[in-house]
Short mmCIF file of N, CA and C in Angstrom, two decimals:
data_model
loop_
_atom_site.label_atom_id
_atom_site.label_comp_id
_atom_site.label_asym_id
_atom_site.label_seq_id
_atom_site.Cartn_x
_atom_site.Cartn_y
_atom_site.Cartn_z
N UNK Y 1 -15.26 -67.26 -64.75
CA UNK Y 1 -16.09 -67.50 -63.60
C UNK Y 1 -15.71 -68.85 -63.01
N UNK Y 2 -15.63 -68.88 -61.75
CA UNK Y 2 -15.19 -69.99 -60.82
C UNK Y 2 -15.89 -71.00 -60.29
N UNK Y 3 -16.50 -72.33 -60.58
CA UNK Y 3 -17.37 -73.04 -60.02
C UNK Y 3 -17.34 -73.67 -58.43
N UNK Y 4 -18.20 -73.54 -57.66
CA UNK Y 4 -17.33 -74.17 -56.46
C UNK Y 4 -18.56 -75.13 -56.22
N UNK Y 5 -18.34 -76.68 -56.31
CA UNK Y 5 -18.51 -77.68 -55.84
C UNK Y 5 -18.49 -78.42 -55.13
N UNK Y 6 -19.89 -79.25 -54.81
CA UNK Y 6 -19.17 -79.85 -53.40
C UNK Y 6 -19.38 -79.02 -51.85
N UNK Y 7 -19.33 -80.02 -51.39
CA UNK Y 7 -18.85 -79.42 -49.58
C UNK Y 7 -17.49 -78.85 -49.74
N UNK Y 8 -17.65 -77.35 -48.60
CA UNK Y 8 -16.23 -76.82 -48.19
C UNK Y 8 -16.67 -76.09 -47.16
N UNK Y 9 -15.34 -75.97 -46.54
CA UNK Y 9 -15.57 -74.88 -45.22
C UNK Y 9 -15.58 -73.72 -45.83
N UNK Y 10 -16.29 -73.05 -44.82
CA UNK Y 10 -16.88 -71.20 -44.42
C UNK Y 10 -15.65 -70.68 -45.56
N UNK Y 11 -14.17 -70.75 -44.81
CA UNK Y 11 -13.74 -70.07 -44.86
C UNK Y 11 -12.87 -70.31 -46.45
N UNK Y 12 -13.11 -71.21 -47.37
CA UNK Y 12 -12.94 -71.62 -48.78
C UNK Y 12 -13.82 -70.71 -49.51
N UNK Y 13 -14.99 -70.57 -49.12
CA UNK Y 13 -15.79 -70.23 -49.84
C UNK Y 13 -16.07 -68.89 -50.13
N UNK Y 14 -15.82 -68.06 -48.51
CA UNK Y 14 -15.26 -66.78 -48.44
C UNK Y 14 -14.62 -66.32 -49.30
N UNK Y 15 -13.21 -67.17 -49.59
CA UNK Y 15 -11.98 -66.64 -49.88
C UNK Y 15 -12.35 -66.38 -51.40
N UNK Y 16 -13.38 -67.69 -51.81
CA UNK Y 16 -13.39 -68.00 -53.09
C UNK Y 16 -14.25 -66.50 -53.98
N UNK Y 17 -14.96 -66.42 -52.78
CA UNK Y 17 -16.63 -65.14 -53.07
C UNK Y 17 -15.46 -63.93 -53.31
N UNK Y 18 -14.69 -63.28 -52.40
CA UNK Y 18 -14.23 -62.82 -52.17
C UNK Y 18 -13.40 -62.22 -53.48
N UNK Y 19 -12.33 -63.05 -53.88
CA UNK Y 19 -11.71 -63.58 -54.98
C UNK Y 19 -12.16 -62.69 -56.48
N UNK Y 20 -13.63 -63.89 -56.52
CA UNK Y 20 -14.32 -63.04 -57.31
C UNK Y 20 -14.65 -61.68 -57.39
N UNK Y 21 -15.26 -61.47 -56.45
CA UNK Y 21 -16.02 -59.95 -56.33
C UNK Y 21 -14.76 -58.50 -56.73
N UNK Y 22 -13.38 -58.77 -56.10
CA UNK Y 22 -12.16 -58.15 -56.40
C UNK Y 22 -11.64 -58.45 -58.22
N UNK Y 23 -11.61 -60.28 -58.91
CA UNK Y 23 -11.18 -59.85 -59.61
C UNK Y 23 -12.99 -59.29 -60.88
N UNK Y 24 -14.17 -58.96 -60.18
CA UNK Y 24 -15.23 -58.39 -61.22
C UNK Y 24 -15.10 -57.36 -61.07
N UNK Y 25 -14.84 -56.59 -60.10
CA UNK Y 25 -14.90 -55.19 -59.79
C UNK Y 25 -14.68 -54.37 -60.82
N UNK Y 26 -14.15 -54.27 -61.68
CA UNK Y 26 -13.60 -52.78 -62.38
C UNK Y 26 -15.05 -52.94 -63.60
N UNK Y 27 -15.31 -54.44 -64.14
CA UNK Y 27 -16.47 -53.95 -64.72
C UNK Y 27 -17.82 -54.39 -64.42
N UNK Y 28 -17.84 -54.23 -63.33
CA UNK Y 28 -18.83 -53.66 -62.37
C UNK Y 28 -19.22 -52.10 -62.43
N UNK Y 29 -17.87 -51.14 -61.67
CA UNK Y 29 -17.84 -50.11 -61.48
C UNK Y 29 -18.26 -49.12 -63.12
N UNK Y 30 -17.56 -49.89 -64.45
CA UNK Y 30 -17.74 -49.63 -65.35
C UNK Y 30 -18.80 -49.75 -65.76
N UNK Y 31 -19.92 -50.63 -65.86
CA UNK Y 31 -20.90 -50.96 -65.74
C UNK Y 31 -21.73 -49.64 -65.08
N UNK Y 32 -21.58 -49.55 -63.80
CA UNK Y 32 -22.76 -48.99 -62.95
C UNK Y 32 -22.19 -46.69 -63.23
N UNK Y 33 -20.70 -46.93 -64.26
CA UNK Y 33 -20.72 -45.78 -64.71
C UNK Y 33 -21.70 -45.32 -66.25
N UNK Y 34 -21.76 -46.91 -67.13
CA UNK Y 34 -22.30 -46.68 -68.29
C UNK Y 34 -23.99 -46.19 -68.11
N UNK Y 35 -24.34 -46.68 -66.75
CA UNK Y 35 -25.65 -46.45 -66.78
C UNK Y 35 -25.96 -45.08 -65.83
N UNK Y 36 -25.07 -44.95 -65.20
CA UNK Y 36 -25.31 -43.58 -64.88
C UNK Y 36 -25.11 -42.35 -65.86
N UNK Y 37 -24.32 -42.93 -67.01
CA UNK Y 37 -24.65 -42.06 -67.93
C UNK Y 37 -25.98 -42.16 -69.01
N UNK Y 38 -26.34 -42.69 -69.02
CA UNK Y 38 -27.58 -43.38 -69.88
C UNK Y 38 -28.83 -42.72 -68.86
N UNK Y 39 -29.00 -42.91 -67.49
CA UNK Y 39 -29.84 -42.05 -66.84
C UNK Y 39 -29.53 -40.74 -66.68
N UNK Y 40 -28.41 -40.24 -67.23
CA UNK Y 40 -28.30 -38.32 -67.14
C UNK Y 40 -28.74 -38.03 -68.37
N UNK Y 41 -28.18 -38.59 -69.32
CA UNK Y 41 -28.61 -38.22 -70.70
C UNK Y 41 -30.01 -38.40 -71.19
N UNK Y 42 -30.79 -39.68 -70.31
CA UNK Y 42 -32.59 -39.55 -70.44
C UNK Y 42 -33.09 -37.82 -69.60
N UNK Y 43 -32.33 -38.42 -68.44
CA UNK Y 43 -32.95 -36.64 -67.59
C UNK Y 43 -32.52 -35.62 -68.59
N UNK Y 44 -31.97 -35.15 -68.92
CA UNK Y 44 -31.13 -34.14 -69.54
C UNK Y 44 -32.52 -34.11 -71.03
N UNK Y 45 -32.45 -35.21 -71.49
CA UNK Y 45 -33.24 -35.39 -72.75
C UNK Y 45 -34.98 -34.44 -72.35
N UNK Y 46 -34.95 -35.54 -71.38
CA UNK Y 46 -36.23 -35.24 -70.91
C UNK Y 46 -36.69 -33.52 -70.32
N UNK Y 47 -35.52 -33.41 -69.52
CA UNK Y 47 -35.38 -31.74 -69.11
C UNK Y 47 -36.21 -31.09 -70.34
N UNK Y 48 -35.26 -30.82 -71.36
CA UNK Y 48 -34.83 -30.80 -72.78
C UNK Y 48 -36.53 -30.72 -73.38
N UNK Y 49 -36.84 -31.62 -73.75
CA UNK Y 49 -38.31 -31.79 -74.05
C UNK Y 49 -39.37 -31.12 -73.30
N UNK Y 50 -39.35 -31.03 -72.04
CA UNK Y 50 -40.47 -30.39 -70.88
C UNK Y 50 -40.14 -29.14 -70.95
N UNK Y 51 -39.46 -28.56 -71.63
CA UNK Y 51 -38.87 -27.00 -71.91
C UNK Y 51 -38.91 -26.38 -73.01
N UNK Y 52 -39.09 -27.61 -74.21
CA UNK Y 52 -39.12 -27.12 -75.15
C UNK Y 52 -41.03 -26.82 -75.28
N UNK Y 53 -41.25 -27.77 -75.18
CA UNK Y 53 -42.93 -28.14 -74.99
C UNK Y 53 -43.58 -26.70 -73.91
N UNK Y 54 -43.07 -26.04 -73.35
CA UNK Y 54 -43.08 -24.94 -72.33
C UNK Y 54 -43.31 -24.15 -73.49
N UNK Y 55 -42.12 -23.95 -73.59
CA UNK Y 55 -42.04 -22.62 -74.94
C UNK Y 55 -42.84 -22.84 -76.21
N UNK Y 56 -43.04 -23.33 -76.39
CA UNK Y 56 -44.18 -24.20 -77.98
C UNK Y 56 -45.14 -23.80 -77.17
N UNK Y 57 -46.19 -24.41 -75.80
CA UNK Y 57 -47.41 -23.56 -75.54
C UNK Y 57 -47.41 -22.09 -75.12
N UNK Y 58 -46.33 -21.47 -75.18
CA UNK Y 58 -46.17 -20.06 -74.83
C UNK Y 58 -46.22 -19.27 -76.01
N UNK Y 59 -45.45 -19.87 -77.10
CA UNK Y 59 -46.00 -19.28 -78.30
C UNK Y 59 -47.48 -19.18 -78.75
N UNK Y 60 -47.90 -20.41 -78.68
CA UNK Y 60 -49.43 -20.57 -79.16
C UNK Y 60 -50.02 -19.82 -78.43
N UNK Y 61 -49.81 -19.51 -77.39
CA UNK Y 61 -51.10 -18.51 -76.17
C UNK Y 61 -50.57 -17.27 -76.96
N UNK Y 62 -49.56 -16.95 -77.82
CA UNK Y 62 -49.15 -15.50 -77.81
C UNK Y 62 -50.06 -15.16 -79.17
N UNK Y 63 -49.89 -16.06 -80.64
CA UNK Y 63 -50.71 -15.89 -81.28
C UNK Y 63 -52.33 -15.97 -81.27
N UNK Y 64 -52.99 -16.46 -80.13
CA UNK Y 64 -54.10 -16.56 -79.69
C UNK Y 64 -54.70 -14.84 -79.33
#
């Protein structure tokens, strides 16, 4: 990570932001893939559970 200090022009600072953001990118993108898997696999979980819990009170109404 790059410190920028001090007064500078617009266009230093740009370059500098800039710089960064290109060389964070890949784990960024990696990043915002790990958690899109982490939120499919809760949905999926969750699906999963609200279906199973379906069928568990469908049994019980049957032995009733």
């Amino acid at each position: 990570m790059k410190k920028i200090e001090g007064f500078h022009n617009v266009d230093t600072v740009v370059t500098t932001l800039r710089t960064a953001i290109q060389n964070n990118e890949f784990s960024l993108m990696a990043a915002r893939l790990d958690r899109q898997e982490r939120d499919m696999a809760s949905l999926i979980r969750a699906q999963q559970d609200a279906a199973f819990e379906e069928s568990l009170k469908a049994d019980q109404e049957k032995e009733r």
